[in-house]
Amino acid sequence: MPQHIAIIMDGNGRWAKRRGMPRTAGHAAGASTFKAIARHANKIGVPFMTVYAFSTENWKRPPEEVDNIMKLLKDYLKDAKNFKDENIKVRFIGNLEVLDEEIKALIKEDEEASKDATGMTLNIALNYGGRDELVRATKEICKRVQSGALSVDEIDEQTVSDSLYTAGQPDPDFIIRPSGEYRLSNYLIWQSAYAEFWFSDILWPDFKPRDLDRAIRDFGHRNRRFGGV
Ligand code: IPE
Ligand code: IPE
Ligand code: MG
């Protein structure tokens, strides 16, 4: 069983287009898939899961589409009992400062409401970018050096890991990207150094719990050497 599954929830737009529907319908369908997959992952005992909900690059999309994604996010956040009943601990990673006040308040509420959950930890990556995360980590480390709390020679890989949003969590060992794209799109670039990848042509709204099971079975057959023999 992977310890930390990271998913790039991609293909909502194409899913809608194929059905002659607006892209927004694809995002709504993708949101339902997200809930079903998170519930399933928790049920089968996945300890950590991180999903890519909105990247630092996604602001390039038409404002109507961005608004629609934020609205779906608000609906999801308002339904905080989602996490309570499921015993899922939810956390948000990314540059959250620039989000609107209502979303920020809801995020706080939901993180607080689920903080004692003992099931899966679910990170929702929102306005997340791997490079942005590394720039922030670099600044944080520099400030600690400037203040004298840390010396340059003390900086090691752990220092960097501890300065990321995912501090304290195991690195993702399994990254799933549906929709037929073969790239990371600025996702967890430090953390994915030794992750296994699983790609599929399935569009995210069509992704089913059995697809997750299949991916996890494949993961079980991977030979992970970490540079050894
Ligand atoms: C992923 O689906 C959702 C977000 C990026 C928010 P897309 O909207 O990227 O779907 P495609 O790639 O256009 O099909
Ligand atoms: C990655 O998907 C981001 C999310 C799924 C939130 P994109 O659709 O934005 O990625 P690109 O543009 O195909 O690389
Ligand atoms: Mg896409």
mmCIF file of C-alpha atoms and ligand atoms in Angstrom:
data_model
loop_
_atom_site.group_PDB
_atom_site.id
_atom_site.type_symbol
_atom_site.label_atom_id
_atom_site.label_comp_id
_atom_site.label_asym_id
_atom_site.label_seq_id
_atom_site.Cartn_x
_atom_site.Cartn_y
_atom_site.Cartn_z
ATOM 1 C CA MET A 1 0.000 0.000 0.000
ATOM 2 C CA PRO A 2 1.429 3.405 -0.899
ATOM 3 C CA GLN A 3 1.954 5.630 2.139
ATOM 4 C CA HIS A 4 1.156 8.813 0.280
ATOM 5 C CA ILE A 5 -0.811 8.958 -2.949
ATOM 6 C CA ALA A 6 -0.769 12.243 -4.877
ATOM 7 C CA ILE A 7 -3.359 12.739 -7.594
ATOM 8 C CA ILE A 8 -3.453 15.275 -10.420
ATOM 9 C CA MET A 9 -7.192 15.547 -10.967
ATOM 10 C CA ASP A 10 -7.069 16.361 -14.669
ATOM 11 C CA GLY A 11 -9.422 16.049 -17.626
ATOM 12 C CA ASN A 12 -12.581 17.761 -16.371
ATOM 13 C CA GLY A 13 -12.748 20.135 -19.319
ATOM 14 C CA ARG A 14 -12.321 17.439 -21.963
ATOM 15 C CA TRP A 15 -14.843 15.222 -20.203
ATOM 16 C CA ALA A 16 -17.448 17.994 -20.499
ATOM 17 C CA LYS A 17 -16.506 18.864 -24.070
ATOM 18 C CA ARG A 18 -17.033 15.271 -25.180
ATOM 19 C CA ARG A 19 -20.547 15.487 -23.835
ATOM 20 C CA GLY A 20 -21.235 18.859 -25.440
ATOM 21 C CA MET A 21 -21.406 20.438 -21.997
ATOM 22 C CA PRO A 22 -19.670 23.566 -20.625
ATOM 23 C CA ARG A 23 -16.314 23.057 -18.877
ATOM 24 C CA THR A 24 -17.995 24.009 -15.615
ATOM 25 C CA ALA A 25 -20.067 20.810 -15.787
ATOM 26 C CA GLY A 26 -16.790 18.913 -15.973
ATOM 27 C CA HIS A 27 -15.539 20.574 -12.805
ATOM 28 C CA ALA A 28 -18.777 19.699 -10.992
ATOM 29 C CA ALA A 29 -18.427 16.065 -12.071
ATOM 30 C CA GLY A 30 -14.744 16.136 -11.080
ATOM 31 C CA ALA A 31 -15.692 17.386 -7.613
ATOM 32 C CA SER A 32 -17.997 14.371 -7.103
ATOM 33 C CA THR A 33 -15.244 12.035 -8.244
ATOM 34 C CA PHE A 34 -12.877 13.674 -5.777
ATOM 35 C CA LYS A 35 -15.275 12.991 -2.878
ATOM 36 C CA ALA A 36 -15.791 9.366 -3.915
ATOM 37 C CA ILE A 37 -12.071 8.704 -4.362
ATOM 38 C CA ALA A 38 -11.090 10.361 -1.069
ATOM 39 C CA ARG A 39 -13.720 8.313 0.764
ATOM 40 C CA HIS A 40 -12.534 5.118 -0.896
ATOM 41 C CA ALA A 41 -8.847 5.807 -0.215
ATOM 42 C CA ASN A 42 -9.632 6.409 3.446
ATOM 43 C CA LYS A 43 -11.695 3.235 3.611
ATOM 44 C CA ILE A 44 -8.942 1.040 2.197
ATOM 45 C CA GLY A 45 -6.381 2.514 4.575
ATOM 46 C CA VAL A 46 -4.305 4.964 2.518
ATOM 47 C CA PRO A 47 -2.518 7.042 5.200
ATOM 48 C CA PHE A 48 -1.899 10.241 3.187
ATOM 49 C CA MET A 49 -3.435 11.603 0.022
ATOM 50 C CA THR A 50 -2.772 14.915 -1.749
ATOM 51 C CA VAL A 51 -4.997 16.132 -4.549
ATOM 52 C CA TYR A 52 -4.230 18.936 -6.996
ATOM 53 C CA ALA A 53 -7.314 21.130 -7.040
ATOM 54 C CA PHE A 54 -5.974 24.433 -8.400
ATOM 55 C CA SER A 55 -2.460 25.359 -9.483
ATOM 56 C CA THR A 56 -0.642 28.690 -9.379
ATOM 57 C CA GLU A 57 -0.883 28.548 -13.193
ATOM 58 C CA ASN A 58 -4.642 27.971 -13.313
ATOM 59 C CA TRP A 59 -5.318 31.721 -12.824
ATOM 60 C CA LYS A 60 -4.594 31.989 -16.571
ATOM 61 C CA ARG A 61 -8.029 30.488 -17.263
ATOM 62 C CA PRO A 62 -11.049 32.640 -18.128
ATOM 63 C CA PRO A 63 -12.359 34.427 -14.995
ATOM 64 C CA GLU A 64 -15.750 32.651 -15.288
ATOM 65 C CA GLU A 65 -14.044 29.283 -15.068
ATOM 66 C CA VAL A 66 -11.899 30.323 -12.097
ATOM 67 C CA ASP A 67 -15.018 31.670 -10.332
ATOM 68 C CA ASN A 68 -16.833 28.416 -10.983
ATOM 69 C CA ILE A 69 -14.001 26.349 -9.505
ATOM 70 C CA MET A 70 -13.928 28.609 -6.418
ATOM 71 C CA LYS A 71 -17.691 28.262 -6.062
ATOM 72 C CA LEU A 72 -17.465 24.458 -6.171
ATOM 73 C CA LEU A 73 -14.729 24.673 -3.586
ATOM 74 C CA LYS A 74 -16.923 26.787 -1.302
ATOM 75 C CA ASP A 75 -19.773 24.280 -1.608
ATOM 76 C CA TYR A 76 -17.410 21.506 -0.679
ATOM 77 C CA LEU A 77 -15.980 23.421 2.271
ATOM 78 C CA LYS A 78 -19.435 24.266 3.591
ATOM 79 C CA ASP A 79 -20.192 20.599 3.721
ATOM 80 C CA ALA A 80 -17.585 20.169 6.470
ATOM 81 C CA LYS A 81 -19.371 17.193 7.924
ATOM 82 C CA ASN A 82 -17.922 15.348 4.938
ATOM 83 C CA PHE A 83 -14.709 15.049 6.865
ATOM 84 C CA LYS A 84 -16.252 14.582 10.308
ATOM 85 C CA ASP A 85 -18.297 11.532 9.335
ATOM 86 C CA GLU A 86 -15.433 10.096 7.324
ATOM 87 C CA ASN A 87 -12.801 10.629 10.024
ATOM 88 C CA ILE A 88 -10.574 12.263 7.382
ATOM 89 C CA LYS A 89 -8.128 14.931 8.486
ATOM 90 C CA VAL A 90 -8.184 17.669 5.886
ATOM 91 C CA ARG A 91 -5.436 20.199 5.267
ATOM 92 C CA PHE A 92 -4.955 22.799 2.572
ATOM 93 C CA ILE A 93 -1.570 23.404 0.980
ATOM 94 C CA GLY A 94 -0.575 26.224 -1.339
ATOM 95 C CA ASN A 95 -0.491 29.993 -1.227
ATOM 96 C CA LEU A 96 -3.821 30.495 0.507
ATOM 97 C CA GLU A 97 -3.248 34.146 1.470
ATOM 98 C CA VAL A 98 -4.548 35.500 -1.827
ATOM 99 C CA LEU A 99 -7.832 33.542 -1.680
ATOM 100 C CA ASP A 100 -11.039 35.356 -0.805
ATOM 101 C CA GLU A 101 -11.897 35.885 2.852
ATOM 102 C CA GLU A 102 -14.889 33.532 2.862
ATOM 103 C CA ILE A 103 -12.800 30.664 1.496
ATOM 104 C CA LYS A 104 -10.021 31.347 3.986
ATOM 105 C CA ALA A 105 -12.481 31.309 6.881
ATOM 106 C CA LEU A 106 -14.070 28.064 5.673
ATOM 107 C CA ILE A 107 -10.649 26.456 5.268
ATOM 108 C CA LYS A 108 -9.784 27.362 8.853
ATOM 109 C CA GLU A 109 -13.078 25.963 10.094
ATOM 110 C CA ASP A 110 -12.663 22.693 8.231
ATOM 111 C CA GLU A 111 -9.066 22.162 9.262
ATOM 112 C CA GLU A 112 -10.067 22.833 12.849
ATOM 113 C CA ALA A 113 -13.140 20.567 12.705
ATOM 114 C CA SER A 114 -11.147 17.614 11.373
ATOM 115 C CA LYS A 115 -7.894 18.098 13.282
ATOM 116 C CA ASP A 116 -8.466 15.173 15.637
ATOM 117 C CA ALA A 117 -9.520 12.746 12.907
ATOM 118 C CA THR A 118 -7.519 9.543 13.021
ATOM 119 C CA GLY A 119 -8.150 8.366 9.454
ATOM 120 C CA MET A 120 -6.437 9.485 6.282
ATOM 121 C CA THR A 121 -4.738 12.874 6.055
ATOM 122 C CA LEU A 122 -6.078 14.587 2.953
ATOM 123 C CA ASN A 123 -4.090 17.531 1.593
ATOM 124 C CA ILE A 124 -5.961 19.675 -0.881
ATOM 125 C CA ALA A 125 -3.506 21.627 -3.031
ATOM 126 C CA LEU A 126 -5.022 24.999 -3.778
ATOM 127 C CA ASN A 127 -3.210 27.822 -5.519
ATOM 128 C CA TYR A 128 -0.342 25.399 -5.229
ATOM 129 C CA GLY A 129 2.848 25.450 -7.285
ATOM 130 C CA GLY A 130 5.953 23.409 -6.557
ATOM 131 C CA ARG A 131 8.296 26.219 -7.535
ATOM 132 C CA ASP A 132 6.341 28.744 -5.510
ATOM 133 C CA GLU A 133 6.587 26.377 -2.542
ATOM 134 C CA LEU A 134 10.373 26.118 -2.957
ATOM 135 C CA VAL A 135 10.755 29.898 -3.208
ATOM 136 C CA ARG A 136 8.768 30.288 0.010
ATOM 137 C CA ALA A 137 10.828 27.599 1.713
ATOM 138 C CA THR A 138 14.050 29.283 0.577
ATOM 139 C CA LYS A 139 12.929 32.612 2.014
ATOM 140 C CA GLU A 140 11.959 30.995 5.284
ATOM 141 C CA ILE A 141 15.340 29.261 5.575
ATOM 142 C CA CYS A 142 17.187 32.492 4.733
ATOM 143 C CA LYS A 143 15.283 34.319 7.466
ATOM 144 C CA ARG A 144 16.316 31.699 10.001
ATOM 145 C CA VAL A 145 19.938 32.081 8.920
ATOM 146 C CA GLN A 146 19.671 35.872 9.097
ATOM 147 C CA SER A 147 18.273 35.701 12.614
ATOM 148 C CA GLY A 148 21.087 33.400 13.704
ATOM 149 C CA ALA A 149 18.768 30.467 14.458
ATOM 150 C CA LEU A 150 20.385 28.360 11.745
ATOM 151 C CA SER A 151 23.846 28.276 10.191
ATOM 152 C CA VAL A 152 24.397 27.788 6.459
ATOM 153 C CA ASP A 153 26.338 24.575 7.075
ATOM 154 C CA GLU A 154 23.436 23.106 8.998
ATOM 155 C CA ILE A 155 21.149 23.290 5.952
ATOM 156 C CA ASP A 156 20.461 19.833 4.595
ATOM 157 C CA GLU A 157 17.696 18.018 2.707
ATOM 158 C CA GLN A 158 15.686 17.687 5.891
ATOM 159 C CA THR A 159 15.814 21.471 6.401
ATOM 160 C CA VAL A 160 14.213 21.939 2.998
ATOM 161 C CA SER A 161 11.608 19.181 3.518
ATOM 162 C CA ASP A 162 10.700 20.700 6.873
ATOM 163 C CA SER A 163 10.112 24.079 5.248
ATOM 164 C CA LEU A 164 7.574 22.808 2.719
ATOM 165 C CA TYR A 165 3.786 22.685 3.110
ATOM 166 C CA THR A 166 4.059 18.927 3.541
ATOM 167 C CA ALA A 167 6.482 19.163 6.498
ATOM 168 C CA GLY A 168 6.187 16.159 8.769
ATOM 169 C CA GLN A 169 4.457 13.991 6.179
ATOM 170 C CA PRO A 170 6.025 11.168 4.190
ATOM 171 C CA ASP A 171 6.901 12.109 0.591
ATOM 172 C CA PRO A 172 4.348 10.919 -1.957
ATOM 173 C CA ASP A 173 5.464 7.484 -3.107
ATOM 174 C CA PHE A 174 2.783 7.198 -5.792
ATOM 175 C CA ILE A 175 1.613 9.894 -8.201
ATOM 176 C CA ILE A 176 -1.470 9.302 -10.306
ATOM 177 C CA ARG A 177 -2.263 11.395 -13.345
ATOM 178 C CA PRO A 178 -5.276 10.548 -15.448
ATOM 179 C CA SER A 179 -6.377 12.352 -18.673
ATOM 180 C CA GLY A 180 -3.550 11.149 -20.906
ATOM 181 C CA GLU A 181 -1.032 13.852 -19.982
ATOM 182 C CA TYR A 182 2.473 12.838 -18.989
ATOM 183 C CA ARG A 183 3.774 15.680 -16.884
ATOM 184 C CA LEU A 184 3.897 16.967 -13.338
ATOM 185 C CA SER A 185 2.581 20.466 -14.067
ATOM 186 C CA ASN A 186 4.531 21.964 -11.154
ATOM 187 C CA TYR A 187 3.126 19.461 -8.656
ATOM 188 C CA LEU A 188 5.152 18.406 -5.592
ATOM 189 C CA ILE A 189 8.423 18.731 -7.488
ATOM 190 C CA TRP A 190 10.692 18.316 -4.458
ATOM 191 C CA GLN A 191 8.572 15.650 -2.785
ATOM 192 C CA SER A 192 8.224 13.504 -5.914
ATOM 193 C CA ALA A 193 11.971 12.856 -6.273
ATOM 194 C CA TYR A 194 11.488 9.095 -5.849
ATOM 195 C CA ALA A 195 7.772 8.685 -6.466
ATOM 196 C CA GLU A 196 6.348 6.010 -8.736
ATOM 197 C CA PHE A 197 4.110 7.349 -11.511
ATOM 198 C CA TRP A 198 0.850 5.965 -12.838
ATOM 199 C CA PHE A 199 -0.683 7.459 -15.965
ATOM 200 C CA SER A 200 -4.002 6.678 -17.587
ATOM 201 C CA ASP A 201 -6.220 7.994 -20.380
ATOM 202 C CA ILE A 202 -9.246 7.998 -18.076
ATOM 203 C CA LEU A 203 -10.589 11.520 -17.640
ATOM 204 C CA TRP A 204 -10.843 12.476 -13.976
ATOM 205 C CA PRO A 205 -14.680 12.589 -13.787
ATOM 206 C CA ASP A 206 -14.694 8.964 -15.038
ATOM 207 C CA PHE A 207 -12.113 7.798 -12.502
ATOM 208 C CA LYS A 208 -13.657 5.126 -10.261
ATOM 209 C CA PRO A 209 -12.648 3.538 -6.960
ATOM 210 C CA ARG A 210 -11.789 0.374 -8.911
ATOM 211 C CA ASP A 211 -9.290 2.425 -10.951
ATOM 212 C CA LEU A 212 -7.599 3.447 -7.728
ATOM 213 C CA ASP A 213 -7.517 -0.197 -6.652
ATOM 214 C CA ARG A 214 -5.957 -1.147 -9.989
ATOM 215 C CA ALA A 215 -3.323 1.572 -9.701
ATOM 216 C CA ILE A 216 -2.468 0.470 -6.167
ATOM 217 C CA ARG A 217 -2.118 -3.130 -7.357
ATOM 218 C CA ASP A 218 0.321 -1.936 -10.045
ATOM 219 C CA PHE A 219 2.253 -0.005 -7.422
ATOM 220 C CA GLY A 220 2.645 -3.247 -5.485
ATOM 221 C CA HIS A 221 4.533 -4.733 -8.443
ATOM 222 C CA ARG A 222 6.994 -1.888 -8.841
ATOM 223 C CA ASN A 223 10.601 -2.595 -7.984
ATOM 224 C CA ARG A 224 11.745 0.448 -6.022
ATOM 225 C CA ARG A 225 15.524 0.571 -5.791
ATOM 226 C CA PHE A 226 16.243 4.151 -4.652
ATOM 227 C CA GLY A 227 19.563 4.035 -6.473
ATOM 228 C CA GLY A 228 20.566 0.746 -4.909
ATOM 229 C CA VAL A 229 20.704 -2.667 -6.559
HETATM 230 C C1 IPE B 1 -8.528 19.712 -14.077
HETATM 231 O O1 IPE B 1 -9.249 19.571 -15.263
HETATM 232 C C2 IPE B 1 -9.158 20.729 -13.161
HETATM 233 C C3 IPE B 1 -8.328 21.919 -12.916
HETATM 234 C C4 IPE B 1 -7.183 22.189 -13.479
HETATM 235 C C5 IPE B 1 -8.856 22.885 -11.970
HETATM 236 P P1 IPE B 1 -8.998 20.556 -16.489
HETATM 237 O O2 IPE B 1 -9.914 21.709 -16.372
HETATM 238 O O3 IPE B 1 -7.573 20.895 -16.613
HETATM 239 O O4 IPE B 1 -9.461 19.627 -17.692
HETATM 240 P P2 IPE B 1 -8.802 19.587 -19.136
HETATM 241 O O5 IPE B 1 -7.365 19.255 -18.953
HETATM 242 O O6 IPE B 1 -9.017 20.918 -19.763
HETATM 243 O O7 IPE B 1 -9.552 18.492 -19.831
HETATM 244 C C1 IPE B 2 -2.879 20.449 -13.370
HETATM 245 O O1 IPE B 2 -3.729 20.368 -14.454
HETATM 246 C C2 IPE B 2 -3.519 21.215 -12.257
HETATM 247 C C3 IPE B 2 -4.686 20.604 -11.632
HETATM 248 C C4 IPE B 2 -5.179 19.427 -11.932
HETATM 249 C C5 IPE B 2 -5.312 21.379 -10.599
HETATM 250 P P1 IPE B 2 -3.658 21.416 -15.677
HETATM 251 O O2 IPE B 2 -4.711 21.030 -16.629
HETATM 252 O O3 IPE B 2 -3.694 22.801 -15.147
HETATM 253 O O4 IPE B 2 -2.208 21.134 -16.228
HETATM 254 P P2 IPE B 2 -1.610 21.405 -17.687
HETATM 255 O O5 IPE B 2 -1.969 22.819 -18.040
HETATM 256 O O6 IPE B 2 -2.241 20.419 -18.609
HETATM 257 O O7 IPE B 2 -0.153 21.172 -17.526
HETATM 258 MG MG MG B 3 -6.039 19.997 -17.620
#
